[in-house]
XYZ file of C-alpha atoms in Angstrom:
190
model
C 0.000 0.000 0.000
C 0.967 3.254 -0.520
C 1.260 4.330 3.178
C 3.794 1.876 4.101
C 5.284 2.555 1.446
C 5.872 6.272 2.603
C 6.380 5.522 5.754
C 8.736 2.419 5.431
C 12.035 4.263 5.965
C 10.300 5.362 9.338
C 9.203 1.864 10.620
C 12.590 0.230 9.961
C 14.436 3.640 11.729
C 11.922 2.861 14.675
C 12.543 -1.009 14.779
C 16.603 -0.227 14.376
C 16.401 2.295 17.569
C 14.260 -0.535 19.364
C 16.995 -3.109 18.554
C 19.487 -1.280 19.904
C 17.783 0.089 22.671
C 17.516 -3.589 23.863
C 21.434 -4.334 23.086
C 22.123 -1.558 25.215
C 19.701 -2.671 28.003
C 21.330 -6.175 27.768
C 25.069 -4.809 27.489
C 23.785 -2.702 30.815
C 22.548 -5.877 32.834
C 24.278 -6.098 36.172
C 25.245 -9.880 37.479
C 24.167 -9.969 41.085
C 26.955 -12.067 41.927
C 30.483 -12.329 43.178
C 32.201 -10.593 40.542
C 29.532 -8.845 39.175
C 29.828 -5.126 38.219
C 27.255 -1.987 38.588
C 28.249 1.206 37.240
C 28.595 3.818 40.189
C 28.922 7.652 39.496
C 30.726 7.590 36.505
C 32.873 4.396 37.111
C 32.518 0.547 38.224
C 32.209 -1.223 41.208
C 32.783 -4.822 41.654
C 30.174 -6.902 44.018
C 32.022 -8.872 46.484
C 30.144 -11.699 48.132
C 32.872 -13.678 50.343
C 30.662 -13.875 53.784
C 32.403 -9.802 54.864
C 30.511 -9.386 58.496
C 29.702 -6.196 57.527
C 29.154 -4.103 54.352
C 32.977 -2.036 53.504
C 33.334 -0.426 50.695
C 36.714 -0.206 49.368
C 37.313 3.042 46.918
C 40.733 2.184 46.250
C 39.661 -0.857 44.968
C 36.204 -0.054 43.771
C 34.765 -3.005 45.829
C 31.556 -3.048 47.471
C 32.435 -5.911 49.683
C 28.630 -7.294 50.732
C 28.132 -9.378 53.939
C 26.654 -11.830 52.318
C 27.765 -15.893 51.467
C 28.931 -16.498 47.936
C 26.205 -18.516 46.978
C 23.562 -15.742 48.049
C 20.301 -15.827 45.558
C 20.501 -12.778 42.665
C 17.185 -10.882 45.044
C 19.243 -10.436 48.404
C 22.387 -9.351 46.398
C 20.164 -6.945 44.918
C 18.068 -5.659 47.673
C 21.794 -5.204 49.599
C 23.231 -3.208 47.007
C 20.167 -1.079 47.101
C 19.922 -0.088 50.710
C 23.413 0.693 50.163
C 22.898 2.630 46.895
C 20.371 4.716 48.258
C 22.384 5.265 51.589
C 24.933 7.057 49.061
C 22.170 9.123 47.207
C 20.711 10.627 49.938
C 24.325 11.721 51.468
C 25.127 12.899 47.966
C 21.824 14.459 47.141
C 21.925 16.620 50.081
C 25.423 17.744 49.846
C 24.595 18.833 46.011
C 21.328 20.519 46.709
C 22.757 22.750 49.697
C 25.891 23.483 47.196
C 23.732 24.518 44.167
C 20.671 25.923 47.097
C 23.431 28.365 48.384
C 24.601 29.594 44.883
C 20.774 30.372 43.726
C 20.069 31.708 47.150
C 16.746 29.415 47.529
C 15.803 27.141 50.975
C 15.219 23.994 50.401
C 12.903 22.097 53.095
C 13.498 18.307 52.563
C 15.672 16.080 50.115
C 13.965 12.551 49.296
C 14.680 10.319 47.541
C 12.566 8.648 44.686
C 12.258 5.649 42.339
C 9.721 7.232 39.873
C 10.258 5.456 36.662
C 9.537 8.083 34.343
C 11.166 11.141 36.055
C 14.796 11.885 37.701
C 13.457 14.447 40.182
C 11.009 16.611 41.303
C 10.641 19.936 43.101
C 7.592 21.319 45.073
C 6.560 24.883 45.683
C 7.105 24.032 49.310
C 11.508 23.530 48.927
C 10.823 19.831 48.762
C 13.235 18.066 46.222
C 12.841 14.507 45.479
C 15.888 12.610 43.164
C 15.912 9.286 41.610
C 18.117 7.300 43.364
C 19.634 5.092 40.652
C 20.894 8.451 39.292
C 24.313 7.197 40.973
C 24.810 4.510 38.061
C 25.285 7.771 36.148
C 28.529 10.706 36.359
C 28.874 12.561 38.709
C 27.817 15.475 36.016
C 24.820 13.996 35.504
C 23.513 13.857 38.886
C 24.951 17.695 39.260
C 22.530 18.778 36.074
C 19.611 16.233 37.321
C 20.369 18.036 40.967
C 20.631 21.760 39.239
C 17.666 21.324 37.598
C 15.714 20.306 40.244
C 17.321 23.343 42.446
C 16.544 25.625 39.766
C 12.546 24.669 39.663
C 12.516 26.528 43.386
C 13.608 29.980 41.622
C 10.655 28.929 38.718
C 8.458 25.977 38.562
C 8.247 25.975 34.736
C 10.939 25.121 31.761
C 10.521 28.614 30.927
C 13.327 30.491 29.340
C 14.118 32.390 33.027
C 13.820 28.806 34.277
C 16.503 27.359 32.050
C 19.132 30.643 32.420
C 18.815 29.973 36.230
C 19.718 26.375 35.115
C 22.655 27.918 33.199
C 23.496 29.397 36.153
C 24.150 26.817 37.846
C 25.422 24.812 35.133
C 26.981 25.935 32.332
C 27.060 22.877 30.078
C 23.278 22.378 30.501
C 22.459 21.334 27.124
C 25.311 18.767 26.780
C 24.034 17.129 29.964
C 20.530 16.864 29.242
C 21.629 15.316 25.708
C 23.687 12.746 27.727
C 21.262 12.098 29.913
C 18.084 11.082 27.501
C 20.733 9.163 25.464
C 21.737 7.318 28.881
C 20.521 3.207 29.530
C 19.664 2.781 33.055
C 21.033 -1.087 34.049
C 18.072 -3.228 34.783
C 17.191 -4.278 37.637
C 15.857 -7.522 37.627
């Protein structure tokens, strides 16, 4: 027919993206296991599982040494790395929001975190802030322009253009960031 044939070119571009949407997905998976690796703030960290009494991570090494036995089921590897994951966010989170808060000269009320699955953050009228926690699988750039952003929405709670020179502001290389981040693959989680 004559409207696939117009829109042919489209439907293979879309099915191409969709293929490698899911290679990326798959290249992202993380192996909840002793050895396996998650991607933490711009670099890796490998999951050690040899029965540690209690959870040390080691920068130098980039080990996340897990007090858990080697043969621990993929679910409490997961949930472990999680309390610990979010642990991190929330010291991070608030340590970023005061630093860009101060700069934009805005109070901010609580910092929360969130696992929305279709936004990084919000920001309330009221100085509330919520972040995604799995934002630390990504640089630490990209949790400073997800954390900006966020900051920024206290000064204006609109993408208006006063909204995004606030944003500017606060960080300069906006754009390049929010390219980065819509072109990032989040590791799943199951």
């Amino acid at each position: 027919s004559q409207f696939l044939q117009q829109h042919a070119a489209w439907v293979v571009r879309k099915l191409r993206q969709r293929e490698q949407r899911l290679q990326a997905l798959q290249a992202a998976r993380i192996d909840w296991v002793d050895g396996g690796r998650i991607p933490y703030l711009g670099q890796h960290l490998t999951l050690r599982l040899r029965g540690a009494t209690q959870l040390h991570w080691d920068e130098r090494s980039a080990e996340l040494h897990l007090p858990l036995p080697p043969d621990s089921d993929a679910q409490q590897v997961r949930d472990s790395v999680a309390a610990w994951l979010q642990r991190q966010a929330l010291a991070l989170f608030h340590a970023r929001v005061a630093h860009f808060a101060a700069q934009l000269g805005v109070r901010v009320t609580a910092v929360k975190l969130s696992a929305a699955t279709t936004r990084w953050g919000s920001a309330k009228s009221d100085g509330s802030i919520r972040l995604h926690w799995r934002l630390l699988h990504f640089s630490p750039q990209l949790v400073d322009y997800v954390v900006a952003h966020e900051v920024a929405h206290l000064r204006e709670m609109n993408h208006s253009p006063r909204f995004w020179a606030h944003v500017g502001q606060l960080y300069p290389d906006y754009r390049q960031a929010r390219l980065h981040l819509k072109q990032s693959t989040l590791p799943p989680w199951t």
